Amino acid sequence: MKINVIGAGIGGLSAALSLLAAGFDVRVYERATALSEVGAGIQLSPNATRVLHGLGLEKELALTAVKPLAFHQRRWDDGRTLQRAPLGEPVEARFGFPYYHMHRADLLAVLAGALPAERLHFGHRLTGITDRGDRVSAHFAGHADADADVLIGADGIHSPVRAALFGPEEPRFTGCVAYRGLVPADRVRHLPLEVTVDAWLGPGRHFVHYFVSGGRVLNFVAVIEQDAWTHESWTDRGDPADALAAFDGWHPQVREILRAVDETFVWALFDRAPLHRWSRGRVTLLGDACHAMLPFMAQGAAQAIEDGATLAACLAGAGADPAGALRRYETRRLGRTARLQAMSAANKTRFHLPDGPDQRDRDAGLAAGATGWSFDAIAWLYEHQAG
């Protein structure tokens, strides 16, 4: 079976590797002329690393990945611990695979390096698709059509494949904007930083930081609530002074990290309502193209990686009915991804509670391990075996 994947992000590349491992003839088409990623970190939980290790990428990932010791939720002003959930060796012992922090560019390099170069085509901007019943054609600006038995849209929140299947629909602004940046670790050596993921929760905003790139760089994301935004982009430059002003009065450690950065990028957070279906005929979607979610469960990339593994398993048993396999794939994935979309959206409210009774109830729940990232609360997510 020949399969074309539109989009060479984390979801598209990992899906291509899962499909290639299952024996399919896979090609990936990317509109950009080269792989690139503006500085940003990513969290990979055991449900994702289980898939990536299964693809034989364990050694390559370990070269730049950081294993955090804990997930540490803290109060915004005094730094008081609200919850500290172990990661590192305890999470690996419990769930069988590690929890990693990585730079997105490092992960993309590992995925692309594992895919034979002749299967990855840059500079291909999709202009349309045609499902002919027995095959599906992808049309590109300035390039010949590419025919296949199945086409997969892994082309992000503004997916042209999704628009071709179900019509145009604008993603919805969630009322949050994120400043993100990278700080050389040497600049923050004077701070008492552990190898953890720290999430500082406060009224109307929160701040997350963790090490990436083998511990050489500190990644941060500073999320604030904002009334309006006109477009979604990963690459709009922000002013570090604006981010610092937004966290006026916060704990000195938060403000010292913000003072240490040279440049920030401002990222408006968009999502979409869950779809009732992802597939039509020989075409389907994965990742942000079908279940874009807020990053407040750190599961966007992980769910795209799960998508690819599940899709490969379903197609492996397709026989002469690839359309039926795509329906089975979406059936297996719809409920799980919709649940995580809803949980991610709920965390926006939970993370940003103003000081008061609701905030005190949240903090009591965190201390009791009843919510958030305790092992018992998160087992359903981390134990999952995609397929």
Coordinates of C-alpha atoms in Angstrom, one line a residue:
M1 CA 0.0 0.0 0.0
K2 CA 1.3 3.4 -0.9
I3 CA 0.7 6.2 1.6
N4 CA 1.3 10.0 1.3
V5 CA 1.6 12.1 4.4
I6 CA 1.1 15.9 4.1
G7 CA 3.2 17.7 6.7
A8 CA 6.7 17.0 8.1
G9 CA 6.1 18.1 11.7
I10 CA 6.4 15.7 14.7
G11 CA 3.1 14.0 13.9
G12 CA 3.8 13.6 10.2
L13 CA 7.3 12.3 10.6
S14 CA 6.5 9.9 13.5
A15 CA 3.5 8.6 11.5
A16 CA 5.7 8.0 8.5
L17 CA 8.1 6.0 10.6
S18 CA 5.3 3.9 12.2
L19 CA 3.9 3.2 8.7
L20 CA 7.3 2.4 7.3
A21 CA 8.0 0.0 10.1
A22 CA 4.6 -1.7 9.3
G23 CA 5.9 -2.3 5.7
F24 CA 4.1 0.5 3.8
D25 CA 5.5 2.6 0.9
V26 CA 5.4 6.1 2.5
R27 CA 6.2 9.5 1.2
V28 CA 6.1 12.8 3.2
Y29 CA 5.4 16.2 1.5
E30 CA 6.2 19.4 3.3
R31 CA 5.5 22.9 2.1
A32 CA 8.6 24.4 3.8
T33 CA 11.9 24.2 2.0
A34 CA 13.7 22.7 5.0
L35 CA 12.9 21.5 8.5
S36 CA 13.1 24.4 11.0
E37 CA 11.9 25.0 14.5
V38 CA 12.0 28.3 16.4
G39 CA 13.2 27.7 20.0
A40 CA 10.7 25.7 22.0
G41 CA 10.7 22.8 24.4
I42 CA 8.5 19.8 24.3
Q43 CA 7.5 17.2 26.9
L44 CA 7.3 13.5 25.9
S45 CA 5.5 11.3 28.4
P46 CA 5.8 7.5 28.6
N47 CA 2.8 7.0 26.2
A48 CA 4.8 8.7 23.5
T49 CA 8.3 7.4 24.3
R50 CA 6.9 3.9 24.3
V51 CA 6.1 4.5 20.6
L52 CA 9.4 6.2 19.8
H53 CA 11.5 3.5 21.5
G54 CA 9.5 0.9 19.6
L55 CA 10.7 2.6 16.4
G56 CA 14.3 2.1 17.5
L57 CA 15.0 5.7 18.4
E58 CA 16.0 5.2 22.1
K59 CA 19.7 6.0 21.7
E60 CA 19.2 9.0 19.5
L61 CA 16.6 10.5 21.8
A62 CA 18.8 10.0 24.8
L63 CA 21.6 12.1 23.3
T64 CA 19.7 15.4 23.8
A65 CA 16.8 14.5 26.0
V66 CA 16.5 15.5 29.7
K67 CA 14.9 13.2 32.2
P68 CA 13.1 15.5 34.8
L69 CA 13.1 14.4 38.4
A70 CA 9.7 15.7 39.2
F71 CA 6.7 17.8 38.2
H72 CA 6.6 20.6 40.6
Q73 CA 3.5 22.9 40.9
R74 CA 4.1 26.0 42.9
R75 CA 2.4 29.1 44.1
W76 CA 3.0 32.3 42.1
D77 CA 4.2 34.7 44.8
D78 CA 6.1 32.8 47.5
G79 CA 7.0 29.6 45.5
R80 CA 5.3 27.3 48.0
T81 CA 4.9 23.8 46.7
L82 CA 1.4 22.9 45.8
Q83 CA 2.2 19.4 44.5
R84 CA 5.4 17.6 43.7
A85 CA 4.9 14.4 41.6
P86 CA 7.9 12.2 40.9
L87 CA 9.1 11.6 37.3
G88 CA 12.6 10.4 36.4
E89 CA 13.3 6.8 37.5
P90 CA 10.0 6.3 39.4
V91 CA 7.9 7.1 36.4
E92 CA 10.1 4.8 34.2
A93 CA 9.8 2.0 36.7
R94 CA 6.0 2.5 37.0
F95 CA 5.2 2.8 33.3
G96 CA 8.1 1.2 31.6
F97 CA 9.4 4.1 29.5
P98 CA 10.9 7.5 30.3
Y99 CA 9.5 11.0 30.6
Y100 CA 11.6 13.3 28.4
H101 CA 12.1 17.0 27.9
M102 CA 13.5 18.0 24.5
H103 CA 14.0 20.9 22.2
R104 CA 11.5 20.5 19.4
A105 CA 14.3 20.9 16.8
D106 CA 16.2 18.0 18.4
L107 CA 13.2 15.8 18.2
L108 CA 12.5 16.7 14.6
A109 CA 16.1 16.0 13.7
V110 CA 15.9 12.5 15.3
L111 CA 12.6 11.7 13.4
A112 CA 13.8 13.1 10.1
G113 CA 17.2 11.3 10.4
A114 CA 15.4 8.0 10.8
L115 CA 13.4 8.5 7.6
P116 CA 15.2 7.7 4.3
A117 CA 15.9 11.0 2.6
E118 CA 14.2 9.9 -0.6
R119 CA 10.9 9.7 1.2
L120 CA 10.9 13.3 2.4
H121 CA 10.0 16.0 -0.2
F122 CA 10.3 19.7 0.7
G123 CA 8.9 22.7 -1.1
H124 CA 5.5 21.0 -1.8
R125 CA 2.6 23.3 -1.1
L126 CA -0.7 21.4 -1.2
T127 CA -3.3 23.0 -3.4
G128 CA -6.0 20.3 -3.4
I129 CA -6.8 16.6 -3.2
T130 CA -8.9 14.3 -5.3
D131 CA -10.2 11.0 -4.1
R132 CA -10.8 8.8 -7.2
G133 CA -12.2 5.9 -5.3
D134 CA -9.3 3.5 -6.0
R135 CA -6.6 6.1 -5.2
V136 CA -6.2 9.6 -4.0
S137 CA -4.2 12.4 -5.6
A138 CA -2.4 15.2 -3.9
H139 CA -2.0 18.4 -6.0
F140 CA 1.0 20.7 -5.4
A141 CA 1.9 24.1 -6.6
G142 CA 4.7 23.8 -9.2
H143 CA 5.0 20.0 -8.8
A144 CA 3.5 16.9 -10.3
D145 CA 0.5 15.3 -8.6
A146 CA 1.3 12.5 -6.1
D147 CA -1.0 9.4 -6.2
A148 CA -1.4 7.0 -3.3
D149 CA -3.8 4.4 -1.8
V150 CA -4.2 6.6 1.3
L151 CA -3.5 10.3 2.1
I152 CA -2.9 11.5 5.6
G153 CA -3.3 15.2 6.6
A154 CA -0.7 15.9 9.3
D155 CA -0.6 19.5 8.3
G156 CA -1.4 21.3 11.6
I157 CA -4.2 23.5 13.0
H158 CA -4.7 25.3 9.7
S159 CA -4.8 22.0 7.8
P160 CA -5.6 22.3 4.1
V161 CA -6.4 18.6 4.1
R162 CA -9.0 19.2 6.8
A163 CA -10.5 22.1 4.8
A164 CA -10.7 19.9 1.7
L165 CA -12.5 17.2 3.6
F166 CA -14.9 19.2 5.8
G167 CA -14.8 22.8 4.6
P168 CA -13.1 25.8 5.9
E169 CA -13.3 26.6 9.6
E170 CA -11.3 29.0 11.7
P171 CA -9.7 27.8 14.9
R172 CA -10.9 29.6 18.0
F173 CA -8.8 31.8 20.1
T174 CA -8.7 30.5 23.7
G175 CA -8.1 33.8 25.4
C176 CA -4.4 32.9 26.2
V177 CA -1.1 34.1 24.8
A178 CA 2.2 32.5 25.6
Y179 CA 5.6 34.1 25.6
R180 CA 8.2 31.4 25.1
G181 CA 12.0 31.6 25.1
L182 CA 15.3 29.8 25.7
V183 CA 17.9 30.8 28.2
P184 CA 21.5 29.4 28.2
A185 CA 21.8 27.4 31.4
D186 CA 25.0 29.3 32.4
R187 CA 22.9 32.5 32.8
V188 CA 20.7 31.0 35.5
R189 CA 23.4 29.0 37.4
H190 CA 22.9 31.3 40.4
L191 CA 19.3 30.3 40.7
P192 CA 18.2 27.2 42.8
L193 CA 16.9 25.3 39.7
E194 CA 16.4 21.6 39.9
V195 CA 16.1 19.3 36.9
T196 CA 12.3 19.4 37.1
V197 CA 9.4 20.8 35.3
D198 CA 8.2 23.7 37.4
A199 CA 4.7 25.2 36.9
W200 CA 4.0 28.4 38.8
L201 CA 0.2 29.0 39.1
G202 CA -1.3 32.4 39.7
P203 CA -4.2 34.7 39.0
G204 CA -4.9 34.9 35.3
R205 CA -1.5 33.4 34.2
H206 CA 1.1 30.7 34.8
F207 CA 4.8 30.1 34.1
V208 CA 6.5 26.8 33.2
H209 CA 10.2 26.1 32.9
Y210 CA 12.4 23.1 32.3
F211 CA 15.8 22.1 30.8
V212 CA 16.3 20.9 27.3
S213 CA 19.2 20.1 24.9
G214 CA 21.0 17.9 27.4
G215 CA 20.6 20.5 30.1
R216 CA 22.4 23.2 28.3
V217 CA 19.3 25.4 27.8
L218 CA 16.4 26.3 30.0
N219 CA 13.1 26.5 28.2
F220 CA 10.2 28.6 29.5
V221 CA 6.6 29.3 28.6
A222 CA 4.8 32.3 30.2
V223 CA 1.1 32.1 29.6
I224 CA -1.2 35.1 30.2
E225 CA -4.9 35.7 29.5
Q226 CA -5.7 38.2 26.8
D227 CA -9.1 39.3 25.3
A228 CA -8.3 39.1 21.6
W229 CA -5.8 38.0 19.0
T230 CA -5.9 38.1 15.2
H231 CA -3.9 35.1 14.1
E232 CA -2.0 32.0 15.2
S233 CA 1.8 31.8 14.7
W234 CA 4.7 30.1 16.3
T235 CA 7.2 32.7 15.1
D236 CA 5.9 36.2 16.1
R237 CA 8.6 37.9 18.1
G238 CA 7.6 39.3 21.5
D239 CA 9.3 41.9 23.7
P240 CA 10.9 40.3 26.8
A241 CA 10.0 43.5 28.7
D242 CA 6.3 42.9 28.0
A243 CA 6.6 39.4 29.4
L244 CA 8.5 40.7 32.5
A245 CA 5.9 43.3 33.1
A246 CA 3.1 40.7 32.8
F247 CA 4.7 38.9 35.8
D248 CA 5.2 41.9 38.0
G249 CA 5.0 40.8 41.7
W250 CA 5.7 37.2 40.9
H251 CA 8.4 35.2 42.7
P252 CA 12.0 36.4 42.1
Q253 CA 13.0 33.1 40.4
V254 CA 10.3 33.6 37.7
R255 CA 11.4 37.2 37.1
E256 CA 15.1 36.3 37.0
I257 CA 14.5 33.8 34.3
L258 CA 12.6 36.4 32.3
R259 CA 15.4 38.9 32.7
A260 CA 18.0 36.4 31.4
V261 CA 16.4 35.9 28.0
D262 CA 17.5 37.8 24.9
E263 CA 14.4 37.2 22.7
T264 CA 11.0 35.8 23.1
F265 CA 8.3 34.6 20.7
V266 CA 4.7 35.3 21.4
W267 CA 2.3 32.5 20.6
A268 CA -1.5 32.9 20.6
L269 CA -3.1 29.7 21.8
F270 CA -5.9 28.4 19.5
D271 CA -7.8 25.2 19.6
R272 CA -10.8 23.6 17.9
A273 CA -13.9 21.8 19.0
P274 CA -13.5 18.0 18.8
L275 CA -14.5 16.6 15.4
H276 CA -17.1 13.8 15.1
R277 CA -15.1 12.2 12.3
W278 CA -11.6 12.5 10.9
S279 CA -11.8 10.5 7.7
R280 CA -13.6 10.5 4.3
G281 CA -12.9 7.8 1.8
R282 CA -9.1 7.2 1.5
V283 CA -8.2 10.4 3.4
T284 CA -7.7 11.0 7.1
L285 CA -6.2 13.4 9.6
L286 CA -3.9 13.2 12.6
G287 CA -2.4 15.5 15.2
D288 CA -3.3 19.2 15.3
A289 CA -5.2 18.8 12.0
C290 CA -8.0 17.0 13.9
H291 CA -7.5 17.5 17.6
A292 CA -5.6 20.8 18.3
M293 CA -5.5 21.3 22.1
L294 CA -4.1 23.7 24.6
P295 CA -0.7 22.7 25.9
F296 CA -1.8 22.5 29.5
M297 CA -1.6 18.7 29.6
A298 CA 1.6 18.6 27.6
Q299 CA 0.0 16.1 25.3
G300 CA -0.3 17.7 21.8
A301 CA 2.8 16.0 20.3
A302 CA 2.3 12.8 22.3
Q303 CA -1.2 12.4 21.0
A304 CA 0.0 12.9 17.4
I305 CA 2.6 10.2 17.9
E306 CA 0.0 7.9 19.3
D307 CA -2.2 8.7 16.2
G308 CA 0.5 7.5 13.9
A309 CA 1.1 4.2 15.7
T310 CA -2.6 3.5 15.8
L311 CA -3.1 4.4 12.1
A312 CA -0.3 2.0 11.1
A313 CA -1.8 -0.8 13.1
C314 CA -5.2 -0.3 11.6
L315 CA -3.9 -0.1 8.1
A316 CA -1.8 -3.2 8.6
G317 CA -5.0 -5.1 8.9
A318 CA -6.8 -3.2 6.1
G319 CA -6.7 -5.8 3.4
A320 CA -8.5 -4.4 0.4
D321 CA -10.5 -1.9 2.5
P322 CA -8.3 1.0 3.5
A323 CA -11.3 3.3 4.0
G324 CA -12.6 0.8 6.6
A325 CA -9.2 0.9 8.3
L326 CA -9.4 4.7 8.5
R327 CA -12.8 4.5 10.2
R328 CA -11.4 2.0 12.7
Y329 CA -8.5 4.3 13.4
E330 CA -10.7 7.4 14.1
T331 CA -13.0 5.3 16.3
R332 CA -10.0 4.2 18.4
R333 CA -8.7 7.7 18.8
L334 CA -11.7 10.1 19.0
G335 CA -12.7 9.5 22.6
R336 CA -9.1 9.7 24.0
T337 CA -8.1 12.8 22.2
A338 CA -11.4 14.6 22.9
R339 CA -10.9 13.8 26.6
L340 CA -7.5 15.4 26.5
Q341 CA -8.8 18.4 24.7
A342 CA -11.3 18.9 27.4
M343 CA -8.8 18.4 30.2
S344 CA -6.3 20.8 28.6
A345 CA -9.0 23.4 28.4
A346 CA -10.1 22.8 32.0
N347 CA -6.5 23.3 33.1
K348 CA -6.6 26.8 31.7
T349 CA -9.2 27.7 34.4
R350 CA -7.6 25.6 37.1
F351 CA -4.1 27.0 36.6
H352 CA -5.3 30.7 36.5
L353 CA -7.7 30.8 39.5
P354 CA -7.6 34.1 41.4
D355 CA -6.6 33.8 45.1
G356 CA -9.7 32.8 47.1
P357 CA -11.9 29.9 48.0
D358 CA -11.7 28.1 44.6
Q359 CA -7.9 28.5 44.6
R360 CA -7.6 27.0 48.1
D361 CA -9.8 24.1 47.2
R362 CA -7.6 23.4 44.1
D363 CA -4.5 23.6 46.3
A364 CA -5.9 21.2 48.8
G365 CA -6.7 18.7 46.0
L366 CA -3.2 19.0 44.6
A367 CA -1.7 18.3 48.1
A368 CA -3.9 15.2 48.4
G369 CA -2.8 13.9 45.0
A370 CA -6.4 13.8 43.9
T371 CA -5.9 16.0 40.8
G372 CA -3.2 16.9 38.4
W373 CA -0.1 14.8 37.8
S374 CA -0.1 12.2 40.6
F375 CA 0.7 8.6 39.4
D376 CA -2.8 7.4 40.2
A377 CA -4.5 10.2 38.4
I378 CA -2.3 10.0 35.3
A379 CA -2.0 6.2 34.9
W380 CA -4.8 6.0 32.3
L381 CA -2.7 8.3 30.1
Y382 CA 0.8 7.0 30.6
E383 CA 0.0 3.3 30.5
H384 CA -1.7 3.6 27.0
Q385 CA -0.2 1.4 24.3
A386 CA -1.1 2.9 20.9
G387 CA -2.1 0.5 18.2

